[in-house]
Amino acid sequence: MGARVTVELRGDARIVNGIPRYVDLDNYSESFGFQWNMFDRTQLHRHSSEMFWHLTGWTKEELVGVDLLEAGAGAGRLSRVILEETEANLYALDYSSAVEANLRSNGAIAPERFHLCQASIYDMPYPDGSFDKVLCRGVLQHTPNFEESVRALIAKAKHGGEIAVDFYEVRGWWTKINAKYMLRPFTKGMPNEKLLGLIDRNLDWMMKAHDALAGTPLRHLTRFLPLVDIAGTFPPDLTPAQRREWALLDTFDMFSPEYDNPQTTAAVAQMFTRAGADVTFTAPGIVRGVRR
Ligand SMILES: C[S@@+](CC[C@H](N)C(=O)[O-])C[C@H]1O[C@@H](n2cnc3c(N)ncnc32)[C@H](O)[C@@H]1O
């Protein structure tokens, strides 16, 4: 990996299975390591391409030869898009052992442009001001201090470099009146296999109930089902088997993480400003900015 290094990694890594590690292997993100190694290829789907271009607003032309940081890459669905569809040098990291899934799936695509390590957003092993582009999808709400995480990302961008993030959005007082937030205090401490088994055993009736409610005036009641929001988040072209597998993965992803701190889009935009970035774009659950 990493024949063409344009940003120097700190030299104090332990190399395990070919990946530089800068973390205690046992940390709060281990449920993510479990899920992404078990469902390593589930979401390597063309939907990820739309997700990447929609979130970032970047173009293929502007990504040629740039240094791009992807923080919290998980199993690497967006790493794959970046490696396959752009000519950027990708520096991807994750706090969990999900980096192993990412390497398995994506390590052979463009090894000279792919630099992967296991590290925390709070201690990223690159000098400040290193990156032309910084991307962080689906991660910030799962970190213990949202604003500190935003600050850490912006510090790694060059002056004039662009940062794009998404996050779970608080839409109003009702956001937390939802089966997820009611049950998480009980589920987040459960052993991974036990929680996954519980979801698996109940998944079929929950999906039937979801589908019965989804197209009706009672659709808002789906928030009380302990199930991912299938209608609102899944691509439409999944086969029934894929749909079930995605539902199992994403429902586990709802109930297992240690932290889940959604934010309003306005609050995240203010965090960008305080951290030294000019906000260039916002949409519900998305903020982009440029480091001053
Ligand atoms: C919901 S997953 C999203 C993964 C990927 N970005 C995607 O869109 O598929 C959240 C990821 O954030 C990672 N994460 C949580 N805290 C982190 C931290 N402090 N530093 C780096 N990654 C972290 C988790 O390990 C997990 O893989």
mmCIF file of C-alpha atoms and ligand atoms in Angstrom:
data_model
loop_
_atom_site.group_PDB
_atom_site.id
_atom_site.type_symbol
_atom_site.label_atom_id
_atom_site.label_comp_id
_atom_site.label_asym_id
_atom_site.label_seq_id
_atom_site.Cartn_x
_atom_site.Cartn_y
_atom_site.Cartn_z
ATOM 1 C CA MET A 1 0.000 0.000 0.000
ATOM 2 C CA GLY A 2 0.961 3.617 -0.424
ATOM 3 C CA ALA A 3 3.708 3.800 -3.040
ATOM 4 C CA ARG A 4 3.023 7.488 -3.730
ATOM 5 C CA VAL A 5 2.902 9.179 -0.318
ATOM 6 C CA THR A 6 2.130 12.880 -0.480
ATOM 7 C CA VAL A 7 1.198 13.364 3.194
ATOM 8 C CA GLU A 8 3.574 11.882 5.752
ATOM 9 C CA LEU A 9 2.057 9.572 8.361
ATOM 10 C CA ARG A 10 3.430 9.870 11.890
ATOM 11 C CA GLY A 11 6.095 7.283 12.541
ATOM 12 C CA ASP A 12 4.817 5.775 15.812
ATOM 13 C CA ALA A 13 2.338 3.242 14.380
ATOM 14 C CA ARG A 14 2.147 -0.446 15.145
ATOM 15 C CA ILE A 15 1.600 -2.350 11.927
ATOM 16 C CA VAL A 16 -1.011 -5.103 12.362
ATOM 17 C CA ASN A 17 -2.172 -7.114 9.311
ATOM 18 C CA GLY A 18 -0.466 -4.593 7.061
ATOM 19 C CA ILE A 19 -2.330 -1.566 8.495
ATOM 20 C CA PRO A 20 -0.694 1.163 10.631
ATOM 21 C CA ARG A 21 -2.551 1.432 13.975
ATOM 22 C CA TYR A 22 -2.491 4.452 16.260
ATOM 23 C CA VAL A 23 -5.152 3.340 18.754
ATOM 24 C CA ASP A 24 -5.836 0.956 21.588
ATOM 25 C CA LEU A 25 -7.393 -1.928 19.704
ATOM 26 C CA ASP A 26 -10.056 -2.143 22.412
ATOM 27 C CA ASN A 27 -12.014 1.140 22.246
ATOM 28 C CA TYR A 28 -15.587 2.503 22.244
ATOM 29 C CA SER A 29 -16.016 1.847 18.505
ATOM 30 C CA GLU A 30 -15.684 -1.928 18.683
ATOM 31 C CA SER A 31 -19.368 -2.471 17.775
ATOM 32 C CA PHE A 32 -18.533 -0.805 14.457
ATOM 33 C CA GLY A 33 -15.559 -3.112 13.941
ATOM 34 C CA PHE A 34 -17.884 -6.070 14.558
ATOM 35 C CA GLN A 35 -20.595 -4.864 12.168
ATOM 36 C CA TRP A 36 -18.317 -3.756 9.338
ATOM 37 C CA ASN A 37 -16.282 -6.943 9.364
ATOM 38 C CA MET A 38 -19.439 -9.066 9.416
ATOM 39 C CA PHE A 39 -21.270 -7.005 6.755
ATOM 40 C CA ASP A 40 -18.173 -5.941 4.879
ATOM 41 C CA ARG A 41 -19.616 -6.002 1.364
ATOM 42 C CA THR A 42 -23.327 -5.423 2.077
ATOM 43 C CA GLN A 43 -23.322 -1.722 1.260
ATOM 44 C CA LEU A 44 -20.772 -1.698 -1.548
ATOM 45 C CA HIS A 45 -23.611 -0.596 -3.795
ATOM 46 C CA ARG A 46 -23.874 1.983 -6.568
ATOM 47 C CA HIS A 47 -26.041 4.066 -4.238
ATOM 48 C CA SER A 48 -22.744 4.972 -2.485
ATOM 49 C CA SER A 49 -21.621 6.835 -5.577
ATOM 50 C CA GLU A 50 -24.691 9.093 -5.479
ATOM 51 C CA MET A 51 -24.157 9.514 -1.746
ATOM 52 C CA PHE A 52 -20.547 10.697 -2.233
ATOM 53 C CA TRP A 53 -21.210 13.200 -5.025
ATOM 54 C CA HIS A 54 -24.362 14.510 -3.326
ATOM 55 C CA LEU A 55 -22.644 15.032 0.012
ATOM 56 C CA THR A 56 -19.488 16.664 -1.290
ATOM 57 C CA GLY A 57 -20.610 18.605 -4.368
ATOM 58 C CA TRP A 58 -17.091 17.985 -5.729
ATOM 59 C CA THR A 59 -16.335 17.158 -9.376
ATOM 60 C CA LYS A 60 -14.071 14.490 -10.844
ATOM 61 C CA GLU A 61 -11.938 17.211 -12.453
ATOM 62 C CA GLU A 62 -11.191 19.012 -9.198
ATOM 63 C CA LEU A 63 -10.212 15.758 -7.475
ATOM 64 C CA VAL A 64 -7.383 14.813 -9.850
ATOM 65 C CA GLY A 65 -4.171 14.452 -7.830
ATOM 66 C CA VAL A 66 -5.551 16.083 -4.642
ATOM 67 C CA ASP A 67 -4.974 14.741 -1.117
ATOM 68 C CA LEU A 68 -8.317 13.693 0.350
ATOM 69 C CA LEU A 69 -8.863 12.698 3.979
ATOM 70 C CA GLU A 70 -11.805 10.399 4.757
ATOM 71 C CA ALA A 71 -12.332 10.211 8.523
ATOM 72 C CA GLY A 72 -14.445 7.331 9.851
ATOM 73 C CA ALA A 73 -14.447 5.327 6.618
ATOM 74 C CA GLY A 74 -16.130 2.229 8.101
ATOM 75 C CA ALA A 75 -16.149 -0.708 5.679
ATOM 76 C CA GLY A 76 -15.095 1.657 2.904
ATOM 77 C CA ARG A 77 -18.147 2.174 0.732
ATOM 78 C CA LEU A 78 -17.092 5.766 0.011
ATOM 79 C CA SER A 79 -13.396 4.837 -0.093
ATOM 80 C CA ARG A 80 -14.352 2.543 -2.962
ATOM 81 C CA VAL A 81 -16.131 5.329 -4.849
ATOM 82 C CA ILE A 82 -13.149 7.638 -4.373
ATOM 83 C CA LEU A 83 -10.687 4.999 -5.580
ATOM 84 C CA GLU A 84 -12.815 3.864 -8.518
ATOM 85 C CA GLU A 85 -14.324 7.125 -9.717
ATOM 86 C CA THR A 86 -11.669 9.750 -8.966
ATOM 87 C CA GLU A 87 -7.914 10.222 -9.187
ATOM 88 C CA ALA A 88 -7.533 11.603 -5.658
ATOM 89 C CA ASN A 89 -4.911 10.306 -3.203
ATOM 90 C CA LEU A 90 -7.087 8.851 -0.470
ATOM 91 C CA TYR A 91 -6.071 8.929 3.204
ATOM 92 C CA ALA A 92 -8.783 6.907 4.950
ATOM 93 C CA LEU A 93 -8.964 6.128 8.643
ATOM 94 C CA ASP A 94 -11.331 4.613 11.136
ATOM 95 C CA TYR A 95 -11.161 4.193 14.904
ATOM 96 C CA SER A 96 -12.337 0.569 14.710
ATOM 97 C CA SER A 97 -11.131 -2.663 13.139
ATOM 98 C CA ALA A 98 -13.422 -1.797 10.194
ATOM 99 C CA VAL A 99 -10.165 -0.754 8.493
ATOM 100 C CA GLU A 100 -9.598 -4.467 7.858
ATOM 101 C CA ALA A 101 -12.866 -4.744 5.929
ATOM 102 C CA ASN A 102 -11.930 -1.631 3.959
ATOM 103 C CA LEU A 103 -8.541 -3.086 3.035
ATOM 104 C CA ARG A 104 -10.070 -6.450 2.032
ATOM 105 C CA SER A 105 -12.610 -4.840 -0.272
ATOM 106 C CA ASN A 106 -10.650 -1.932 -1.675
ATOM 107 C CA GLY A 107 -6.947 -2.666 -1.211
ATOM 108 C CA ALA A 108 -6.414 -3.822 -4.778
ATOM 109 C CA ILE A 109 -8.247 -1.030 -6.642
ATOM 110 C CA ALA A 110 -5.525 1.641 -6.709
ATOM 111 C CA PRO A 111 -2.928 0.721 -4.058
ATOM 112 C CA GLU A 112 -0.610 3.573 -5.050
ATOM 113 C CA ARG A 113 -3.337 6.112 -4.122
ATOM 114 C CA PHE A 114 -4.791 4.368 -1.057
ATOM 115 C CA HIS A 115 -3.376 5.106 2.410
ATOM 116 C CA LEU A 116 -5.293 3.480 5.237
ATOM 117 C CA CYS A 117 -4.755 3.535 8.986
ATOM 118 C CA GLN A 118 -6.615 2.879 12.225
ATOM 119 C CA ALA A 119 -6.745 6.122 14.168
ATOM 120 C CA SER A 120 -9.127 8.395 16.018
ATOM 121 C CA ILE A 121 -10.434 11.647 14.652
ATOM 122 C CA TYR A 122 -8.984 13.202 17.848
ATOM 123 C CA ASP A 123 -5.454 11.996 17.100
ATOM 124 C CA MET A 124 -5.063 11.772 13.343
ATOM 125 C CA PRO A 125 -1.469 10.955 12.429
ATOM 126 C CA TYR A 126 -0.982 13.723 9.849
ATOM 127 C CA PRO A 127 0.289 17.282 10.267
ATOM 128 C CA ASP A 128 -2.361 20.011 10.496
ATOM 129 C CA GLY A 129 -3.067 21.743 7.189
ATOM 130 C CA SER A 130 -2.301 18.641 5.064
ATOM 131 C CA PHE A 131 -5.402 18.065 2.960
ATOM 132 C CA ASP A 132 -7.095 19.681 -0.043
ATOM 133 C CA LYS A 133 -10.367 17.931 0.806
ATOM 134 C CA VAL A 134 -11.751 16.445 4.009
ATOM 135 C CA LEU A 135 -14.765 14.136 4.100
ATOM 136 C CA CYS A 136 -16.593 12.696 7.089
ATOM 137 C CA ARG A 137 -19.843 10.794 6.565
ATOM 138 C CA GLY A 138 -22.056 9.233 9.226
ATOM 139 C CA VAL A 139 -19.456 9.618 11.964
ATOM 140 C CA LEU A 140 -19.706 12.846 13.948
ATOM 141 C CA GLN A 141 -22.817 11.881 15.955
ATOM 142 C CA HIS A 142 -20.987 8.743 17.053
ATOM 143 C CA THR A 143 -18.061 10.606 18.627
ATOM 144 C CA PRO A 144 -18.067 11.708 22.265
ATOM 145 C CA ASN A 145 -17.617 15.417 21.509
ATOM 146 C CA PHE A 146 -19.205 16.557 18.249
ATOM 147 C CA GLU A 147 -17.690 20.045 18.158
ATOM 148 C CA GLU A 148 -14.207 18.840 19.028
ATOM 149 C CA SER A 149 -14.485 16.364 16.147
ATOM 150 C CA VAL A 150 -15.464 19.157 13.746
ATOM 151 C CA ARG A 151 -12.484 21.205 14.964
ATOM 152 C CA ALA A 152 -10.153 18.256 14.429
ATOM 153 C CA LEU A 153 -11.344 17.765 10.837
ATOM 154 C CA ILE A 154 -11.039 21.425 9.924
ATOM 155 C CA ALA A 155 -7.516 21.605 11.380
ATOM 156 C CA LYS A 156 -6.359 18.910 8.948
ATOM 157 C CA ALA A 157 -7.539 20.877 5.877
ATOM 158 C CA LYS A 158 -5.142 23.238 4.118
ATOM 159 C CA HIS A 159 -6.065 26.932 4.161
ATOM 160 C CA GLY A 160 -8.542 27.091 1.274
ATOM 161 C CA GLY A 161 -9.159 23.337 1.613
ATOM 162 C CA GLU A 162 -12.739 22.072 1.615
ATOM 163 C CA ILE A 163 -14.525 20.081 4.307
ATOM 164 C CA ALA A 164 -17.806 18.186 3.779
ATOM 165 C CA VAL A 165 -19.660 16.398 6.585
ATOM 166 C CA ASP A 166 -23.011 14.820 7.203
ATOM 167 C CA PHE A 167 -24.662 13.825 10.461
ATOM 168 C CA TYR A 168 -27.928 12.793 12.088
ATOM 169 C CA GLU A 169 -30.081 15.857 12.192
ATOM 170 C CA VAL A 170 -32.256 17.120 15.029
ATOM 171 C CA ARG A 171 -35.423 18.302 13.304
ATOM 172 C CA GLY A 172 -37.424 19.271 16.380
ATOM 173 C CA TRP A 173 -38.457 18.181 19.865
ATOM 174 C CA TRP A 174 -39.909 14.991 18.368
ATOM 175 C CA THR A 175 -36.572 13.726 16.987
ATOM 176 C CA LYS A 176 -35.839 11.774 20.136
ATOM 177 C CA ILE A 177 -39.411 10.477 20.507
ATOM 178 C CA ASN A 178 -38.363 7.438 18.574
ATOM 179 C CA ALA A 179 -37.824 3.777 19.379
ATOM 180 C CA LYS A 180 -34.093 4.227 18.798
ATOM 181 C CA TYR A 181 -33.562 6.815 21.509
ATOM 182 C CA MET A 182 -35.942 5.100 23.929
ATOM 183 C CA LEU A 183 -34.234 1.705 23.666
ATOM 184 C CA ARG A 184 -30.577 2.664 23.160
ATOM 185 C CA PRO A 185 -29.837 3.004 26.903
ATOM 186 C CA PHE A 186 -30.592 -0.736 27.163
ATOM 187 C CA THR A 187 -29.166 -1.963 23.854
ATOM 188 C CA LYS A 188 -25.852 -0.130 23.553
ATOM 189 C CA GLY A 189 -24.226 -2.155 26.306
ATOM 190 C CA MET A 190 -25.426 -5.541 25.030
ATOM 191 C CA PRO A 191 -22.855 -7.994 23.639
ATOM 192 C CA ASN A 192 -22.743 -7.636 19.846
ATOM 193 C CA GLU A 193 -23.796 -11.220 19.021
ATOM 194 C CA LYS A 194 -26.709 -11.077 21.448
ATOM 195 C CA LEU A 195 -28.029 -7.791 20.059
ATOM 196 C CA LEU A 196 -27.628 -8.933 16.468
ATOM 197 C CA GLY A 197 -29.454 -12.217 17.253
ATOM 198 C CA LEU A 198 -32.311 -10.348 18.939
ATOM 199 C CA ILE A 199 -32.743 -8.080 15.912
ATOM 200 C CA ASP A 200 -32.477 -11.015 13.497
ATOM 201 C CA ARG A 201 -35.198 -12.974 15.313
ATOM 202 C CA ASN A 202 -37.597 -10.013 15.232
ATOM 203 C CA LEU A 203 -36.719 -8.567 11.847
ATOM 204 C CA ASP A 204 -39.374 -10.227 9.691
ATOM 205 C CA TRP A 205 -42.406 -9.080 11.680
ATOM 206 C CA MET A 206 -40.915 -5.595 12.070
ATOM 207 C CA MET A 207 -40.332 -5.281 8.319
ATOM 208 C CA LYS A 208 -43.890 -6.484 7.626
ATOM 209 C CA ALA A 209 -45.279 -3.921 10.074
ATOM 210 C CA HIS A 210 -43.091 -1.217 8.513
ATOM 211 C CA ASP A 211 -44.250 -2.055 4.991
ATOM 212 C CA ALA A 212 -47.900 -2.136 6.070
ATOM 213 C CA LEU A 213 -47.608 1.374 7.568
ATOM 214 C CA ALA A 214 -45.183 3.002 5.121
ATOM 215 C CA GLY A 215 -47.497 4.067 2.306
ATOM 216 C CA THR A 216 -50.440 5.059 4.548
ATOM 217 C CA PRO A 217 -51.481 8.107 6.607
ATOM 218 C CA LEU A 218 -50.196 6.146 9.642
ATOM 219 C CA ARG A 219 -46.614 6.115 8.288
ATOM 220 C CA HIS A 220 -45.342 8.324 11.152
ATOM 221 C CA LEU A 221 -45.967 5.421 13.514
ATOM 222 C CA THR A 222 -42.962 3.611 11.987
ATOM 223 C CA ARG A 223 -40.804 5.719 14.333
ATOM 224 C CA PHE A 224 -42.027 3.518 17.175
ATOM 225 C CA LEU A 225 -40.799 0.340 15.475
ATOM 226 C CA PRO A 226 -37.308 -0.621 16.626
ATOM 227 C CA LEU A 227 -36.188 -0.793 13.010
ATOM 228 C CA VAL A 228 -34.147 1.359 10.648
ATOM 229 C CA ASP A 229 -36.140 3.852 8.553
ATOM 230 C CA ILE A 230 -36.300 1.631 5.463
ATOM 231 C CA ALA A 231 -38.621 3.859 3.466
ATOM 232 C CA GLY A 232 -36.542 6.969 4.133
ATOM 233 C CA THR A 233 -33.014 5.624 3.664
ATOM 234 C CA PHE A 234 -32.789 2.525 1.436
ATOM 235 C CA PRO A 235 -32.126 2.591 -2.304
ATOM 236 C CA PRO A 236 -35.278 1.431 -4.143
ATOM 237 C CA ASP A 237 -33.662 -1.327 -6.205
ATOM 238 C CA LEU A 238 -32.610 -3.789 -3.474
ATOM 239 C CA THR A 239 -33.683 -7.421 -3.848
ATOM 240 C CA PRO A 240 -35.746 -8.805 -0.921
ATOM 241 C CA ALA A 241 -32.655 -10.607 0.409
ATOM 242 C CA GLN A 242 -30.506 -7.455 0.161
ATOM 243 C CA ARG A 243 -33.258 -5.411 1.800
ATOM 244 C CA ARG A 244 -33.316 -7.801 4.756
ATOM 245 C CA GLU A 245 -29.530 -7.773 5.083
ATOM 246 C CA TRP A 246 -29.413 -3.961 4.967
ATOM 247 C CA ALA A 247 -32.207 -3.800 7.560
ATOM 248 C CA LEU A 248 -30.300 -6.149 9.866
ATOM 249 C CA LEU A 249 -27.070 -4.157 9.507
ATOM 250 C CA ASP A 250 -28.628 -0.704 9.816
ATOM 251 C CA THR A 251 -30.839 -1.674 12.766
ATOM 252 C CA PHE A 252 -27.783 -3.032 14.572
ATOM 253 C CA ASP A 253 -26.053 0.257 13.665
ATOM 254 C CA MET A 254 -28.920 2.172 15.325
ATOM 255 C CA PHE A 255 -28.849 0.330 18.604
ATOM 256 C CA SER A 256 -25.208 -0.592 19.233
ATOM 257 C CA PRO A 257 -23.045 2.571 19.143
ATOM 258 C CA GLU A 258 -21.800 4.002 22.412
ATOM 259 C CA TYR A 259 -22.581 7.574 21.302
ATOM 260 C CA ASP A 260 -25.441 9.010 19.266
ATOM 261 C CA ASN A 261 -25.630 12.806 19.472
ATOM 262 C CA PRO A 262 -27.703 14.305 16.637
ATOM 263 C CA GLN A 263 -27.418 18.067 15.962
ATOM 264 C CA THR A 264 -29.284 20.804 14.138
ATOM 265 C CA THR A 265 -27.761 21.849 10.841
ATOM 266 C CA ALA A 266 -27.553 25.448 12.104
ATOM 267 C CA ALA A 267 -25.555 24.342 15.165
ATOM 268 C CA VAL A 268 -23.067 22.435 13.002
ATOM 269 C CA ALA A 269 -22.678 25.429 10.678
ATOM 270 C CA GLN A 270 -21.820 27.535 13.751
ATOM 271 C CA MET A 271 -19.249 24.942 14.819
ATOM 272 C CA PHE A 272 -17.588 25.316 11.392
ATOM 273 C CA THR A 273 -17.422 29.075 11.793
ATOM 274 C CA ARG A 274 -15.975 28.831 15.312
ATOM 275 C CA ALA A 275 -13.376 26.307 14.095
ATOM 276 C CA GLY A 276 -12.078 28.642 11.370
ATOM 277 C CA ALA A 277 -14.031 27.589 8.282
ATOM 278 C CA ASP A 278 -16.401 29.618 6.106
ATOM 279 C CA VAL A 279 -19.615 27.732 5.491
ATOM 280 C CA THR A 280 -20.256 27.387 1.745
ATOM 281 C CA PHE A 281 -23.320 25.132 1.688
ATOM 282 C CA THR A 282 -25.881 23.618 4.018
ATOM 283 C CA ALA A 283 -28.746 21.186 3.511
ATOM 284 C CA PRO A 284 -30.570 19.204 6.191
ATOM 285 C CA GLY A 285 -27.845 17.072 7.843
ATOM 286 C CA ILE A 286 -25.054 18.319 5.549
ATOM 287 C CA VAL A 287 -22.537 21.144 6.023
ATOM 288 C CA ARG A 288 -19.694 22.095 3.699
ATOM 289 C CA GLY A 289 -17.051 24.726 4.305
ATOM 290 C CA VAL A 290 -13.648 26.119 3.355
ATOM 291 C CA ARG A 291 -10.872 26.545 5.913
ATOM 292 C CA ARG A 292 -9.908 30.212 6.259
HETATM 293 C C1 LIG B 1 -21.982 4.744 10.860
HETATM 294 S S1 LIG B 1 -20.313 4.356 10.527
HETATM 295 C C2 LIG B 1 -20.073 5.210 8.987
HETATM 296 C C3 LIG B 1 -18.988 4.585 8.150
HETATM 297 C C4 LIG B 1 -18.793 5.169 6.747
HETATM 298 N N1 LIG B 1 -18.419 6.566 6.789
HETATM 299 C C5 LIG B 1 -20.009 4.967 5.891
HETATM 300 O O1 LIG B 1 -20.600 5.960 5.494
HETATM 301 O O2 LIG B 1 -20.360 3.815 5.601
HETATM 302 C C6 LIG B 1 -19.423 5.378 11.687
HETATM 303 C C7 LIG B 1 -17.941 5.093 11.718
HETATM 304 O O3 LIG B 1 -17.292 6.085 12.519
HETATM 305 C C8 LIG B 1 -16.215 5.472 13.174
HETATM 306 N N2 LIG B 1 -15.786 6.292 14.324
HETATM 307 C C9 LIG B 1 -16.445 6.494 15.494
HETATM 308 N N3 LIG B 1 -15.700 7.273 16.313
HETATM 309 C C10 LIG B 1 -14.562 7.566 15.632
HETATM 310 C C11 LIG B 1 -13.391 8.330 15.951
HETATM 311 N N4 LIG B 1 -13.229 8.930 17.132
HETATM 312 N N5 LIG B 1 -12.433 8.417 15.031
HETATM 313 C C12 LIG B 1 -12.545 7.802 13.815
HETATM 314 N N6 LIG B 1 -13.623 7.059 13.470
HETATM 315 C C13 LIG B 1 -14.623 6.945 14.369
HETATM 316 C C14 LIG B 1 -16.762 4.110 13.560
HETATM 317 O O4 LIG B 1 -15.756 3.179 13.863
HETATM 318 C C15 LIG B 1 -17.587 3.748 12.321
HETATM 319 O O5 LIG B 1 -16.878 2.947 11.406
#
